[in-house]
PDB file of C-alpha atoms in Angstrom:
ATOM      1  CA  UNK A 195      30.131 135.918 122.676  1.00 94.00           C
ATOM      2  CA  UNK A 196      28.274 135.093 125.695  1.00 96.00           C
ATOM      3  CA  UNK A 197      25.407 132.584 126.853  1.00 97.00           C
ATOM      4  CA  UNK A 198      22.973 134.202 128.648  1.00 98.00           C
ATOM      5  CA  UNK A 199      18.979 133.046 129.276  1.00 98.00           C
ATOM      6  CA  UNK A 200      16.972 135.230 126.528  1.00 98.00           C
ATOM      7  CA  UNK A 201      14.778 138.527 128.018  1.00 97.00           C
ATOM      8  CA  UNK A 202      10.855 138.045 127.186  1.00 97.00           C
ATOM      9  CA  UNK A 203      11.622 141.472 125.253  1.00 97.00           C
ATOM     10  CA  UNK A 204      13.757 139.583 122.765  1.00 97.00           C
ATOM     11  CA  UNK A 205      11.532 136.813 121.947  1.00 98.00           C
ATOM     12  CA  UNK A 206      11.211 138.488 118.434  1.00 97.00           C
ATOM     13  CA  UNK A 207      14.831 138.842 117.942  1.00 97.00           C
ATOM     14  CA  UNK A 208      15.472 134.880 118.729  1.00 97.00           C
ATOM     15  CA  UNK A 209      12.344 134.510 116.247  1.00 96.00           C
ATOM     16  CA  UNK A 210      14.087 136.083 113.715  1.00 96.00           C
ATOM     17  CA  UNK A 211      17.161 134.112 114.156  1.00 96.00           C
ATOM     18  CA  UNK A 212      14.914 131.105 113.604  1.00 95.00           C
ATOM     19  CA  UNK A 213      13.723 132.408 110.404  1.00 95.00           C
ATOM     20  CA  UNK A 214      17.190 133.027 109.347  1.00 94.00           C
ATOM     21  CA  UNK A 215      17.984 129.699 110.079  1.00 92.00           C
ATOM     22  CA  UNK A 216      15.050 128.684 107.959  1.00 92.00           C
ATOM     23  CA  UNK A 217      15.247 130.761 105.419  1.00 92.00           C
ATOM     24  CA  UNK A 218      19.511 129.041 104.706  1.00 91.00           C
ATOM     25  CA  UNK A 219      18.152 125.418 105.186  1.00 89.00           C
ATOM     26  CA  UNK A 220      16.007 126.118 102.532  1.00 90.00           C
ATOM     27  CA  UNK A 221      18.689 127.698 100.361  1.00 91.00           C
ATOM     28  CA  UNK A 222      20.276 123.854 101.318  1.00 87.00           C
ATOM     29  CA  UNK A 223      17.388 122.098  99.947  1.00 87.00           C
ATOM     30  CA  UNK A 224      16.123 120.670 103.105  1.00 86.00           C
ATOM     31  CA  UNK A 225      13.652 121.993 105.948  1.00 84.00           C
ATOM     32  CA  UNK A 226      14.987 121.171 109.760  1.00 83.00           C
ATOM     33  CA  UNK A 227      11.718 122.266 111.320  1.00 84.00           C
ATOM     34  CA  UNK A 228       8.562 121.458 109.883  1.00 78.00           C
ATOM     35  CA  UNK A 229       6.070 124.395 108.384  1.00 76.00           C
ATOM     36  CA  UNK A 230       4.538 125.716 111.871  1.00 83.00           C
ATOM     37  CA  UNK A 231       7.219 125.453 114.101  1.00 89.00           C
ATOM     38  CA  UNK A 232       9.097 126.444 115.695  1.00 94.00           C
ATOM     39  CA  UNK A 233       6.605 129.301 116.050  1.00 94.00           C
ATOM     40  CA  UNK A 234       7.546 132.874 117.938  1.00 96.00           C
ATOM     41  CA  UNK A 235       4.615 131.780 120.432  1.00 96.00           C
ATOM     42  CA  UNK A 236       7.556 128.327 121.066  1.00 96.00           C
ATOM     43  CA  UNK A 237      10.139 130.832 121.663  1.00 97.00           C
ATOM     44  CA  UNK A 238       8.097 132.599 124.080  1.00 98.00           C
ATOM     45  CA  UNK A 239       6.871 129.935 126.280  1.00 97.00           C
ATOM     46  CA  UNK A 240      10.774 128.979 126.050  1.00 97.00           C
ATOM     47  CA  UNK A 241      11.502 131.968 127.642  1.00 98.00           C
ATOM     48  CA  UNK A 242       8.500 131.418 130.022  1.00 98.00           C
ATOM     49  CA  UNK A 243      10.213 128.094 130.921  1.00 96.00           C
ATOM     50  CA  UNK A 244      13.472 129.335 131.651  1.00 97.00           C
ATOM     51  CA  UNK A 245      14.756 127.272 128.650  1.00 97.00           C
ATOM     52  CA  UNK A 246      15.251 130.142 126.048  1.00 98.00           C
ATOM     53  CA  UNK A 247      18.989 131.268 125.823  1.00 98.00           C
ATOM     54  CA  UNK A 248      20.286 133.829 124.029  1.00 98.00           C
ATOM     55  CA  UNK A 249      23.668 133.651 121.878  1.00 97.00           C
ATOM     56  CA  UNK A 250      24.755 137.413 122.209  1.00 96.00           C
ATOM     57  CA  UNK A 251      27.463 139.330 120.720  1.00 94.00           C
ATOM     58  CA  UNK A 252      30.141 141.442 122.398  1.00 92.00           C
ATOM     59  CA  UNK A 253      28.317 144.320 121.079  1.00 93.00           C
ATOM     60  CA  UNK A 254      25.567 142.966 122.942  1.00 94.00           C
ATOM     61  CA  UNK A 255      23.335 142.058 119.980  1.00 94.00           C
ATOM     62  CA  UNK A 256      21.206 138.414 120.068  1.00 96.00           C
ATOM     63  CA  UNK A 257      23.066 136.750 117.190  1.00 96.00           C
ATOM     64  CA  UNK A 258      21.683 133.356 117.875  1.00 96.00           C
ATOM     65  CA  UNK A 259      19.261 131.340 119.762  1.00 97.00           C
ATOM     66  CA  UNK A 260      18.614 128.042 121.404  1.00 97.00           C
ATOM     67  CA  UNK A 261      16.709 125.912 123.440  1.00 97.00           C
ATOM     68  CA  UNK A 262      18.526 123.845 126.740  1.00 98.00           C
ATOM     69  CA  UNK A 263      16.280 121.832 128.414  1.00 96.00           C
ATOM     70  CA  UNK A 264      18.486 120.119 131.844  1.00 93.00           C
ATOM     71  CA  UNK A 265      16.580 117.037 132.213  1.00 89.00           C
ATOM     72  CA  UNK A 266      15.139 114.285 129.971  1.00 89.00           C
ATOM     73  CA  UNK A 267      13.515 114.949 126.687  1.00 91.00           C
ATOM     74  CA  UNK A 268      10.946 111.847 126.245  1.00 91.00           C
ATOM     75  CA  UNK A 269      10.618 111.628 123.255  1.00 90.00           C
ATOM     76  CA  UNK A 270      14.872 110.159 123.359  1.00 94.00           C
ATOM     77  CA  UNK A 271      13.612 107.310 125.687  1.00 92.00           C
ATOM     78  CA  UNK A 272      13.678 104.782 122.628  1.00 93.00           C
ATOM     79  CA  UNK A 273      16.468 105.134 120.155  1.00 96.00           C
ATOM     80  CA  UNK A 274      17.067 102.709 117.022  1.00 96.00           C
ATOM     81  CA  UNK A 275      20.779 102.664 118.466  1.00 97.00           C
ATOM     82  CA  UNK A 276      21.984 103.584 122.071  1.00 97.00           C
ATOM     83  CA  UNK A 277      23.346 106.582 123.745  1.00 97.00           C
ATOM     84  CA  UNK A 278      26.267 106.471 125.412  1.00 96.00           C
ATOM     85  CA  UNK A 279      25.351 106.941 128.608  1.00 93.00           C
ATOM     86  CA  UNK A 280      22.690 107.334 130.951  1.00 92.00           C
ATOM     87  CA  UNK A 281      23.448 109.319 133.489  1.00 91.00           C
ATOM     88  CA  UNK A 282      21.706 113.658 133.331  1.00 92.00           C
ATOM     89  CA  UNK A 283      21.773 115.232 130.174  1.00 96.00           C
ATOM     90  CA  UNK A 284      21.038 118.364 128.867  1.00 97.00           C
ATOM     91  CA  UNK A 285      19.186 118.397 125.435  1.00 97.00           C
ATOM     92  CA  UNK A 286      19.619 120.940 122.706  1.00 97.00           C
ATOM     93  CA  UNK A 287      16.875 122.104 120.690  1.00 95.00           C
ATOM     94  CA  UNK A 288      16.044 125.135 117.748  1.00 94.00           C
ATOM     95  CA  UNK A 289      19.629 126.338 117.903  1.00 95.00           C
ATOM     96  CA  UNK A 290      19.754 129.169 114.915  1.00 94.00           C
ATOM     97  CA  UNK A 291      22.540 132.159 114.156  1.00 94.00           C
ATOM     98  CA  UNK A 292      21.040 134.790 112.597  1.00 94.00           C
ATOM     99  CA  UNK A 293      22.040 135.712 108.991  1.00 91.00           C
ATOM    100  CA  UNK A 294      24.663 138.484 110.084  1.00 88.00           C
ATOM    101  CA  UNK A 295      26.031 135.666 112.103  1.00 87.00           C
ATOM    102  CA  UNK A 296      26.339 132.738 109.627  1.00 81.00           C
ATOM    103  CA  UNK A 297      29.515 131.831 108.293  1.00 77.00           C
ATOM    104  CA  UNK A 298      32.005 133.746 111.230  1.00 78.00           C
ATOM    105  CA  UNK A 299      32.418 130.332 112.896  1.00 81.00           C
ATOM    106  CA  UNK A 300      30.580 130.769 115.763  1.00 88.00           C
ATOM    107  CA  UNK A 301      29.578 127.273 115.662  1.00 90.00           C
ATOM    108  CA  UNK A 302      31.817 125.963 118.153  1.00 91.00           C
ATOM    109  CA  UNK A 303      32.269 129.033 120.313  1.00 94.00           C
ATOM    110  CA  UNK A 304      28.338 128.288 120.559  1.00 95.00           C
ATOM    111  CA  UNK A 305      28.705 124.536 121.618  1.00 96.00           C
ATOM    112  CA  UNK A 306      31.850 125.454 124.122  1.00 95.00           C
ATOM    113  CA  UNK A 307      29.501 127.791 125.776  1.00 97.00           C
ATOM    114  CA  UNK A 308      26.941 125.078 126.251  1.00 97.00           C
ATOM    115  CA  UNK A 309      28.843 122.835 127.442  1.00 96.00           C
ATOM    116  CA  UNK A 310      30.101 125.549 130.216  1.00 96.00           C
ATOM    117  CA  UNK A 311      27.101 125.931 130.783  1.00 96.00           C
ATOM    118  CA  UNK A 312      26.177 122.131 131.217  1.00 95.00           C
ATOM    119  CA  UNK A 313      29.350 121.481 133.816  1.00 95.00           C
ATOM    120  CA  UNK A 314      28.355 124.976 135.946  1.00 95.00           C
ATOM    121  CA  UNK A 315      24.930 122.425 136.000  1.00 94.00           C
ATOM    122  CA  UNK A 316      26.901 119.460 136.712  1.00 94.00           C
ATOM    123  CA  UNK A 317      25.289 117.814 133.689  1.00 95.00           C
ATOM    124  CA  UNK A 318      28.246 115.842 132.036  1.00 92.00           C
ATOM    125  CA  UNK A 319      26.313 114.783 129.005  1.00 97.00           C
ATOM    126  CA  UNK A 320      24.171 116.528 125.797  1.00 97.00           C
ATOM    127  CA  UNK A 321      21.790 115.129 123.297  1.00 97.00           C
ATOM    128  CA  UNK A 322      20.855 116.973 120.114  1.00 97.00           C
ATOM    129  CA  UNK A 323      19.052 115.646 117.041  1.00 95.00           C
ATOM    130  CA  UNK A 324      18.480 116.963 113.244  1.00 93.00           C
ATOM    131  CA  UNK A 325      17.921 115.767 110.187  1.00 90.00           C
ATOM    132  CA  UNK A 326      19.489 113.596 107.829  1.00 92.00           C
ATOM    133  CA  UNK A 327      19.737 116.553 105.318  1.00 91.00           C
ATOM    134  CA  UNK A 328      21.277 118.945 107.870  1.00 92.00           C
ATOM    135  CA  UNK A 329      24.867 117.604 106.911  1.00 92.00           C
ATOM    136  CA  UNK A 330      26.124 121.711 108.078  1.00 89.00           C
ATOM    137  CA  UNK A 331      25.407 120.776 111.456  1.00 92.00           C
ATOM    138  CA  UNK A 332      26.451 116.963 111.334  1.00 95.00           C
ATOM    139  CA  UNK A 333      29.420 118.023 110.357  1.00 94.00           C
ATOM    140  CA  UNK A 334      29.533 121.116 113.229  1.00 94.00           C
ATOM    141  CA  UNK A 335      28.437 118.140 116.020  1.00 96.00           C
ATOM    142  CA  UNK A 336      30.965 115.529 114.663  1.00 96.00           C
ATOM    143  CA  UNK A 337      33.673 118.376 114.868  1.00 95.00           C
ATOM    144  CA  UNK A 338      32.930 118.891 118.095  1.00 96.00           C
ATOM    145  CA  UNK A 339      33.228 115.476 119.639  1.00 95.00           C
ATOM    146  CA  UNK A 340      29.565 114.526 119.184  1.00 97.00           C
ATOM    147  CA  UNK A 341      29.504 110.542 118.455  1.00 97.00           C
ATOM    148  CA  UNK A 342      25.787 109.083 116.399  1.00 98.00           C
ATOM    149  CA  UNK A 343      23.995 107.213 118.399  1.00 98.00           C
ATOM    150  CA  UNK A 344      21.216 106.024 116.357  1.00 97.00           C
ATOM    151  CA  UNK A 345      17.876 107.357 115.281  1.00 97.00           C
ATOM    152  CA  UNK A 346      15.109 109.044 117.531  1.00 96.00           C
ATOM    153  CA  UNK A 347      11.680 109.387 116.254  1.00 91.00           C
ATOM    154  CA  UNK A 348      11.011 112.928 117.323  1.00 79.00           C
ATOM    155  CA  UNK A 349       8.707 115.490 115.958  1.00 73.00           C
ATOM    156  CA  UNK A 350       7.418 113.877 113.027  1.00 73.00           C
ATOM    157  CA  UNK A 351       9.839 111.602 112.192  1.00 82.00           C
ATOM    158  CA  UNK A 352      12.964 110.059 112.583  1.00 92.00           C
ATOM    159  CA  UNK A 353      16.305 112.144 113.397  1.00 94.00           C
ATOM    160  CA  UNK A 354      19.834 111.435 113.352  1.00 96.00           C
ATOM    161  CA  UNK A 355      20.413 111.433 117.663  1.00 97.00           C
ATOM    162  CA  UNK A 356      24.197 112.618 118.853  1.00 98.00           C
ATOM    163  CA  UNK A 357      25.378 112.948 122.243  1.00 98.00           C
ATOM    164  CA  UNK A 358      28.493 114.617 123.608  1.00 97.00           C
ATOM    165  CA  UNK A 359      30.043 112.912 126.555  1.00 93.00           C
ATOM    166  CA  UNK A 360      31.886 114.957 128.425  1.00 80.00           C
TER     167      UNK A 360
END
């Protein structure tokens, strides 16, 4: 699998993934992303941005999508806890597998190839937040050296704020 930015062409395709990734939350009893976004209009001014990156297959099939922003997210400048450092950091957001994809353990191929990514960028540090509910990717952060570091109020409410430290 390879990291690559995501081609305006495959906005839909990274869409879809999002869906996907809705569409098991739900089948979790939670919602990560509130009704209305992420929207495919989001994933295209992503890609606009330079921000949209495509998780793509050996076959060369988008199998997963996310958003890396290098730089500081605001909305992490107050934290009910503290990060654990402050030096650059790249922020993860809308990271979704499609439903071909879930369950091969991808996960952490996925996070190894951001954080390639994020050294290439000498960026030694990434934030991500989700949901209380979202123990799946908890669980997939914690696993792969992500410490807590407190609650951010982001997007509607509070989320559970991790950072990688690397």
């Amino acid at each position: 699998m390879e990291l690559r930015k995501t081609r305006a062409e495959e906005a839909k395709l990274c869409y879809q993934c999002i869906e996907d990734a809705r569409a098991y939350h739900r089948s979790m009893g939670f919602e990560q992303w509130h009704p209305g976004y992420p929207t495919l209009q989001t994933i295209v001014e992503d890609i606009e941005n330079g921000t949209g990156y495509s998780f793509v297959s050996e076959s060369g099939e988008v199998i997963g999508y996310c958003c890396i922003i290098a730089g500081e997210e605001p909305a992490y400048r107050q934290i009910d806890g503290a990060w654990k450092t402050d030096r650059p950091y790249a922020v993860v957001h809308r990271m979704a597998f499609s439903q071909s994809a879930r369950g091969t353990g991808l996960s952490g191929t996925a996070i190894g190839l951001i954080r390639k990514f994020c050294r290439t960028n000498r960026i030694s540090a990434i934030r991500v937040d989700t949901q209380d509910e979202n123990k799946v990717m908890q669980h997939i952060l914690e696993r792969e050296g992500f410490a807590y570091c407190g609650l951010v109020h982001f997007d509607g409410g509070p989320k559970l704020a991790y950072e990688w430290d690397g």
